[in-house]
């Protein structure tokens, strides 16, 4: 994204508008953000990068408005009272992302129920001081939402074979561990990346790519695969995941080159994951209970919510699986701030306790990495 240059005429016009915004702020009067970002001169620049698709959910935007989202919201920041918005970035092309309506302003549904507030003016931080003026260093902010234009962020999003977006098999960062949040799960929640319409279509695409890769060596079939995984294609990241999976299955199993006494390589575990999800705690629970599903309860605003802890460590909230307790709690309650480790309670041998208390018994805070 850095390095995109808007045409000089647009830049000059945008500068004039930004100067007017700055003057309005100095005079304590209303700011007017003329929507120059919707103009073809800039939007076409962005569309040239990966075609007409949403940068967040990768859905093609065909016969619908193509929104240009401000990654850092321009006029306010939800849940940050008094923040004037990142107004100085209103006409900074590096702050623009192509977005569909559902990612930009909402409308996604899961089983008929609206979900995902969409990005809107949300810009939660995982860590770092929040920039409030143009003099502040944006690099010190660690955004919670995955940024499709930031190197490395798209790699944190993976897909399972059922077509659901998931955290990829990457270790949690120290900021994720410190906050108990998984950036991918929170992005999926906020942008409703697993809404009821998208998942079966994504799943179908992954199946198609898998079948093509299994049976196709012919150039025509390879061309079909290429068309599904190229960056301009709809849900190409999911298609690429399916292709990689199938190619791994296709690979011939090599005969052992070493004697059978070769030590087994121990898989590298993420030492931080007990601070974000439940997988390392499963061994302290009754396997039969886990197999049946352990009920967790939580109270918020005088309402009791339930989730079921499954044997793989995922939490089922109203038929939807989440790996991180905090995201599961936020999905259940609609709260954007709640901490799932303090919210969810489970009963072990007749003793009710929070997940935080349960974890502290097995991973005392002083010993956690
Ligand atoms: Zn989208």
Coordinates of C-alpha atoms and ligand atoms in Angstrom, one line a residue:
X1 CA 0.0 0.0 0.0
X2 CA 2.8 2.3 0.7
X3 CA 4.0 3.7 -2.6
X4 CA 0.6 4.2 -4.1
X5 CA 0.5 7.7 -5.6
X6 CA -2.7 9.5 -6.3
X7 CA -2.9 11.7 -9.3
X8 CA -1.6 15.3 -8.6
X9 CA -5.0 16.9 -9.3
X10 CA -6.7 14.7 -6.8
X11 CA -4.0 15.2 -4.3
X12 CA -4.3 19.0 -4.6
X13 CA -8.1 18.9 -4.2
X14 CA -7.8 16.5 -1.2
X15 CA -5.3 18.8 0.4
X16 CA -7.6 21.7 0.1
X17 CA -10.4 19.8 1.8
X18 CA -8.1 18.6 4.6
X19 CA -6.9 22.2 5.2
X20 CA -10.6 23.1 5.6
X21 CA -11.1 20.2 8.0
X22 CA -8.0 21.4 10.0
X23 CA -9.4 25.0 10.0
X24 CA -12.8 23.8 11.2
X25 CA -11.2 22.0 14.1
X26 CA -9.2 25.1 15.0
X27 CA -12.4 27.1 15.0
X28 CA -14.3 24.4 16.9
X29 CA -16.8 24.2 14.1
X30 CA -18.2 21.2 12.2
X31 CA -15.8 19.3 9.9
X32 CA -16.9 18.4 6.4
X33 CA -15.1 15.4 4.9
X34 CA -15.9 15.6 1.2
X35 CA -15.8 12.0 -0.1
X36 CA -13.0 12.4 -2.6
X37 CA -12.1 8.7 -1.8
X38 CA -15.1 7.6 -3.9
X39 CA -13.7 9.3 -7.0
X40 CA -12.5 7.0 -9.8
X41 CA -9.1 8.6 -9.8
X42 CA -8.3 7.0 -6.5
X43 CA -10.7 4.1 -6.4
X44 CA -9.4 2.7 -9.7
X45 CA -5.9 2.8 -8.3
X46 CA -7.0 0.6 -5.5
X47 CA -9.0 -1.7 -7.7
X48 CA -6.0 -2.3 -9.9
X49 CA -4.2 -4.0 -7.0
X50 CA -6.4 -7.1 -6.6
X51 CA -9.4 -6.4 -8.8
X52 CA -13.0 -5.7 -7.8
X53 CA -13.1 -7.7 -4.5
X54 CA -13.4 -6.8 -0.9
X55 CA -10.0 -6.8 0.8
X56 CA -11.4 -8.1 4.0
X57 CA -13.7 -11.0 3.1
X58 CA -12.5 -11.4 -0.5
X59 CA -16.0 -11.5 -2.0
X60 CA -16.3 -10.0 -5.5
X61 CA -18.2 -6.8 -5.5
X62 CA -20.3 -7.2 -8.6
X63 CA -23.2 -4.9 -9.3
X64 CA -22.9 -3.3 -5.9
X65 CA -21.3 -0.2 -4.5
X66 CA -17.6 -0.5 -4.1
X67 CA -16.8 1.2 -0.8
X68 CA -13.4 2.7 0.0
X69 CA -13.0 2.0 3.8
X70 CA -10.7 4.1 5.9
X71 CA -8.7 1.5 7.8
X72 CA -8.2 4.0 10.6
X73 CA -11.6 5.7 10.8
X74 CA -11.5 9.4 9.9
X75 CA -14.1 11.1 12.1
X76 CA -14.4 9.1 15.3
X77 CA -13.2 5.9 17.0
X78 CA -15.9 3.7 18.5
X79 CA -15.4 3.1 22.2
X80 CA -12.7 5.8 22.5
X81 CA -14.6 8.8 23.8
X82 CA -13.2 12.1 22.8
X83 CA -11.0 10.8 20.0
X84 CA -11.4 13.0 16.9
X85 CA -10.8 10.2 14.5
X86 CA -7.8 9.8 12.4
X87 CA -8.9 12.9 10.4
X88 CA -5.4 13.6 9.1
X89 CA -5.5 10.3 7.3
X90 CA -8.9 11.0 5.6
X91 CA -7.2 11.6 2.3
X92 CA -4.1 9.4 2.7
X93 CA -4.3 6.7 0.1
X94 CA -2.3 4.3 2.3
X95 CA -5.3 4.3 4.7
X96 CA -7.8 3.2 2.1
X97 CA -9.1 -0.4 1.8
X98 CA -11.6 -1.7 -0.7
X99 CA -14.6 -3.1 1.2
X100 CA -17.9 -4.7 0.5
X101 CA -21.0 -3.3 2.3
X102 CA -21.1 -6.1 4.9
X103 CA -17.5 -5.6 5.9
X104 CA -17.8 -1.8 5.8
X105 CA -21.1 -1.1 7.4
X106 CA -22.9 -4.3 8.3
X107 CA -25.7 -6.5 7.1
X108 CA -24.2 -9.9 7.4
X109 CA -26.4 -12.6 9.0
X110 CA -25.9 -16.0 10.6
X111 CA -29.0 -18.2 10.4
X112 CA -31.1 -15.2 9.8
X113 CA -29.8 -13.2 12.8
X114 CA -27.7 -10.1 12.0
X115 CA -24.2 -10.4 13.2
X116 CA -20.9 -8.5 13.0
X117 CA -21.2 -4.8 13.6
X118 CA -18.9 -4.5 10.6
X119 CA -15.9 -2.3 10.7
X120 CA -17.6 1.1 10.6
X121 CA -15.7 3.4 13.0
X122 CA -14.2 0.5 15.0
X123 CA -10.5 0.5 15.4
X124 CA -9.6 -1.4 18.5
X125 CA -6.0 -1.7 19.5
X126 CA -4.3 -4.8 20.8
X127 CA -1.5 -2.8 22.3
X128 CA 0.5 0.3 22.0
X129 CA -0.4 4.0 22.5
X130 CA -3.2 5.2 20.4
X131 CA -2.4 8.0 18.0
X132 CA -4.5 11.1 18.5
X133 CA -2.8 13.6 16.3
X134 CA -0.8 13.7 13.1
X135 CA 2.4 13.9 15.1
X136 CA 1.9 10.6 16.8
X137 CA 3.6 7.5 15.5
X138 CA 1.2 5.1 13.9
X139 CA 3.8 2.4 13.9
X140 CA 3.4 2.1 17.7
X141 CA -0.2 1.1 17.4
X142 CA -0.9 -2.6 17.2
X143 CA -4.3 -2.9 15.6
X144 CA -6.6 -5.7 16.7
X145 CA -8.2 -6.1 13.3
X146 CA -6.2 -7.9 10.7
X147 CA -5.1 -5.4 8.0
X148 CA -5.3 -6.9 4.5
X149 CA -2.7 -4.4 3.4
X150 CA -0.2 -5.1 6.1
X151 CA 2.6 -7.6 5.4
X152 CA 2.0 -10.8 7.4
X153 CA -1.6 -10.1 8.6
X154 CA -3.4 -12.1 5.9
X155 CA -1.2 -15.1 6.8
X156 CA -2.9 -15.2 10.2
X157 CA -6.2 -16.1 8.6
X158 CA -6.7 -19.7 7.6
X159 CA -9.6 -21.8 6.5
X160 CA -10.9 -25.2 7.5
X161 CA -12.2 -27.7 5.0
X162 CA -15.8 -26.8 5.9
X163 CA -15.1 -23.3 4.5
X164 CA -14.9 -21.5 7.8
X165 CA -12.3 -18.8 8.3
X166 CA -10.0 -19.7 11.2
X167 CA -6.8 -18.7 12.8
X168 CA -4.0 -20.2 10.8
X169 CA -1.5 -22.4 12.4
X170 CA 0.7 -19.5 13.5
X171 CA 1.9 -18.9 17.0
X172 CA 0.2 -16.1 19.0
X173 CA 2.1 -12.8 19.3
X174 CA 3.2 -11.5 22.7
X175 CA 0.5 -8.8 22.4
X176 CA -2.1 -11.4 21.7
X177 CA -1.0 -13.4 24.7
X178 CA -0.9 -10.3 27.0
X179 CA -4.5 -9.4 26.0
X180 CA -5.9 -12.9 25.7
X181 CA -7.1 -12.0 22.2
X182 CA -6.7 -13.8 18.9
X183 CA -6.6 -11.2 16.1
X184 CA -8.0 -13.6 13.6
X185 CA -11.0 -14.6 15.8
X186 CA -11.7 -11.0 16.6
X187 CA -11.6 -10.0 13.0
X188 CA -13.9 -12.9 12.0
X189 CA -16.3 -11.8 14.8
X190 CA -16.3 -8.1 13.9
X191 CA -16.5 -8.5 10.1
X192 CA -18.7 -11.6 10.3
X193 CA -16.4 -13.5 8.0
X194 CA -18.2 -16.7 8.6
X195 CA -21.7 -15.5 7.8
X196 CA -24.3 -18.1 6.7
X197 CA -24.1 -17.2 3.0
X198 CA -20.3 -17.1 2.6
X199 CA -19.4 -20.3 4.3
X200 CA -21.1 -22.8 2.0
X201 CA -19.9 -21.0 -1.0
X202 CA -16.3 -20.9 0.3
X203 CA -16.6 -24.6 1.2
X204 CA -17.8 -25.4 -2.3
X205 CA -14.9 -23.6 -3.9
X206 CA -12.4 -25.4 -1.7
X207 CA -14.0 -28.7 -2.7
X208 CA -13.7 -27.8 -6.3
X209 CA -10.1 -26.8 -6.1
X210 CA -9.4 -30.1 -4.2
X211 CA -11.0 -32.2 -6.8
X212 CA -9.3 -30.4 -9.7
X213 CA -5.9 -30.7 -8.0
X214 CA -6.4 -34.4 -7.3
X215 CA -7.3 -35.3 -10.8
X216 CA -5.9 -32.7 -13.0
X217 CA -2.5 -32.7 -14.6
X218 CA -3.9 -31.5 -17.9
X219 CA -3.1 -27.8 -18.8
X220 CA -6.8 -27.0 -19.1
X221 CA -7.3 -28.2 -15.5
X222 CA -4.3 -26.3 -14.3
X223 CA -5.6 -23.2 -15.9
X224 CA -8.9 -23.6 -14.0
X225 CA -7.0 -24.0 -10.7
X226 CA -4.9 -20.9 -11.5
X227 CA -8.0 -18.9 -12.1
X228 CA -9.3 -19.8 -8.7
X229 CA -6.2 -19.1 -6.7
X230 CA -5.0 -15.9 -8.5
X231 CA -5.2 -12.8 -6.2
X232 CA -8.1 -11.3 -8.2
X233 CA -10.3 -14.3 -7.7
X234 CA -13.1 -14.5 -5.2
X235 CA -12.0 -16.1 -1.9
X236 CA -8.6 -16.9 -3.4
X237 CA -7.0 -17.3 0.0
X238 CA -9.4 -20.2 0.8
X239 CA -8.8 -21.7 -2.7
X240 CA -5.0 -21.5 -2.1
X241 CA -5.4 -23.3 1.2
X242 CA -7.4 -26.1 -0.4
X243 CA -4.8 -26.4 -3.2
X244 CA -1.9 -26.6 -0.6
X245 CA -3.8 -29.2 1.3
X246 CA -4.5 -31.3 -1.7
X247 CA -0.9 -31.0 -2.9
X248 CA 0.3 -32.2 0.5
X249 CA -1.9 -35.2 0.1
X250 CA -0.8 -35.9 -3.4
X251 CA 2.9 -35.9 -2.4
X252 CA 4.2 -39.5 -2.6
X253 CA 5.2 -40.8 0.7
X254 CA 9.0 -41.3 0.7
X255 CA 10.5 -44.5 1.8
X256 CA 12.3 -44.0 5.2
X257 CA 15.9 -43.0 4.5
X258 CA 16.9 -43.4 8.1
X259 CA 16.7 -46.5 10.4
X260 CA 13.5 -46.7 12.4
X261 CA 15.4 -45.6 15.5
X262 CA 15.6 -42.0 14.2
X263 CA 14.2 -39.9 17.0
X264 CA 10.7 -38.6 16.4
X265 CA 10.6 -34.8 15.8
X266 CA 8.5 -33.2 18.5
X267 CA 6.0 -30.7 17.0
X268 CA 6.7 -27.1 18.0
X269 CA 4.0 -26.0 20.4
X270 CA 3.0 -22.4 20.9
X271 CA 4.2 -21.6 24.4
X272 CA 1.8 -18.7 24.6
X273 CA -1.4 -20.4 23.6
X274 CA -2.7 -21.1 27.2
X275 CA -3.0 -17.4 27.5
X276 CA -5.3 -17.1 24.6
X277 CA -7.2 -20.4 24.1
X278 CA -8.1 -23.6 25.9
X279 CA -6.2 -26.3 24.1
X280 CA -3.5 -26.7 26.7
X281 CA -6.1 -27.0 29.5
X282 CA -8.0 -29.9 28.0
X283 CA -5.8 -32.5 29.6
X284 CA -7.0 -31.3 33.0
X285 CA -10.6 -32.1 32.2
X286 CA -12.5 -35.4 32.2
X287 CA -12.2 -36.9 28.7
X288 CA -15.7 -38.4 28.9
X289 CA -17.1 -35.0 30.0
X290 CA -15.3 -33.3 27.2
X291 CA -16.5 -35.9 24.7
X292 CA -20.1 -35.1 25.7
X293 CA -19.4 -31.4 25.8
X294 CA -18.8 -29.3 29.0
X295 CA -21.3 -26.6 29.6
X296 CA -20.0 -23.2 30.5
X297 CA -22.2 -20.4 31.7
X298 CA -21.7 -16.7 32.0
X299 CA -23.8 -13.8 33.3
X300 CA -24.0 -10.4 31.7
X301 CA -26.7 -7.7 32.2
X302 CA -28.8 -10.1 34.2
X303 CA -28.9 -12.7 31.4
X304 CA -27.3 -16.1 31.6
X305 CA -25.4 -17.3 28.5
X306 CA -24.2 -20.7 27.7
X307 CA -21.4 -22.3 25.6
X308 CA -20.3 -25.8 25.2
X309 CA -16.6 -26.7 25.4
X310 CA -15.8 -29.4 22.9
X311 CA -13.1 -32.0 22.9
X312 CA -10.8 -30.0 20.6
X313 CA -11.0 -26.9 22.9
X314 CA -13.4 -24.9 20.8
X315 CA -16.4 -23.2 22.3
X316 CA -19.8 -23.7 20.7
X317 CA -22.0 -20.6 21.0
X318 CA -25.4 -21.0 19.4
X319 CA -24.0 -23.4 16.8
X320 CA -20.9 -21.4 16.0
X321 CA -17.4 -22.6 17.1
X322 CA -14.8 -20.2 18.5
X323 CA -11.4 -21.1 19.7
X324 CA -10.9 -18.1 22.1
X325 CA -13.1 -17.7 25.2
X326 CA -13.1 -14.0 25.0
X327 CA -14.3 -13.9 21.4
X328 CA -17.0 -16.5 22.3
X329 CA -18.1 -14.3 25.2
X330 CA -18.3 -11.3 23.0
X331 CA -20.3 -13.2 20.4
X332 CA -22.7 -14.5 23.1
X333 CA -23.3 -11.2 24.8
X334 CA -22.7 -8.6 22.1
X335 CA -20.3 -6.8 24.4
X336 CA -17.1 -5.5 22.7
X337 CA -15.1 -5.4 25.9
X338 CA -15.8 -8.5 27.9
X339 CA -13.0 -10.9 29.0
X340 CA -14.1 -14.5 28.4
X341 CA -11.6 -15.9 31.0
X342 CA -13.5 -14.1 33.8
X343 CA -16.9 -14.4 32.2
X344 CA -17.2 -18.1 31.5
X345 CA -17.6 -20.5 34.5
X346 CA -17.4 -24.2 34.6
X347 CA -18.0 -26.7 37.4
X348 CA -15.3 -29.3 38.2
X349 CA -16.0 -31.9 41.0
X350 CA -18.8 -29.7 42.3
X351 CA -16.7 -26.6 42.4
X352 CA -17.8 -23.7 40.2
X353 CA -14.9 -21.6 38.9
X354 CA -14.1 -19.1 36.2
X355 CA -11.9 -20.2 33.3
X356 CA -9.3 -17.8 34.7
X357 CA -9.3 -19.5 38.1
X358 CA -9.2 -22.9 36.4
X359 CA -6.2 -21.9 34.3
X360 CA -4.4 -20.3 37.2
X361 CA -4.4 -23.7 39.0
X362 CA -2.5 -25.3 36.1
X363 CA -0.6 -22.4 34.7
X364 CA 0.1 -20.0 37.5
X365 CA 0.6 -16.5 36.1
X366 CA 4.2 -16.5 37.3
X367 CA 5.1 -19.5 35.3
X368 CA 3.5 -18.5 32.0
X369 CA 5.7 -17.7 29.2
Ligands
LIG1 ZN1 -16.2 -7.9 2.6

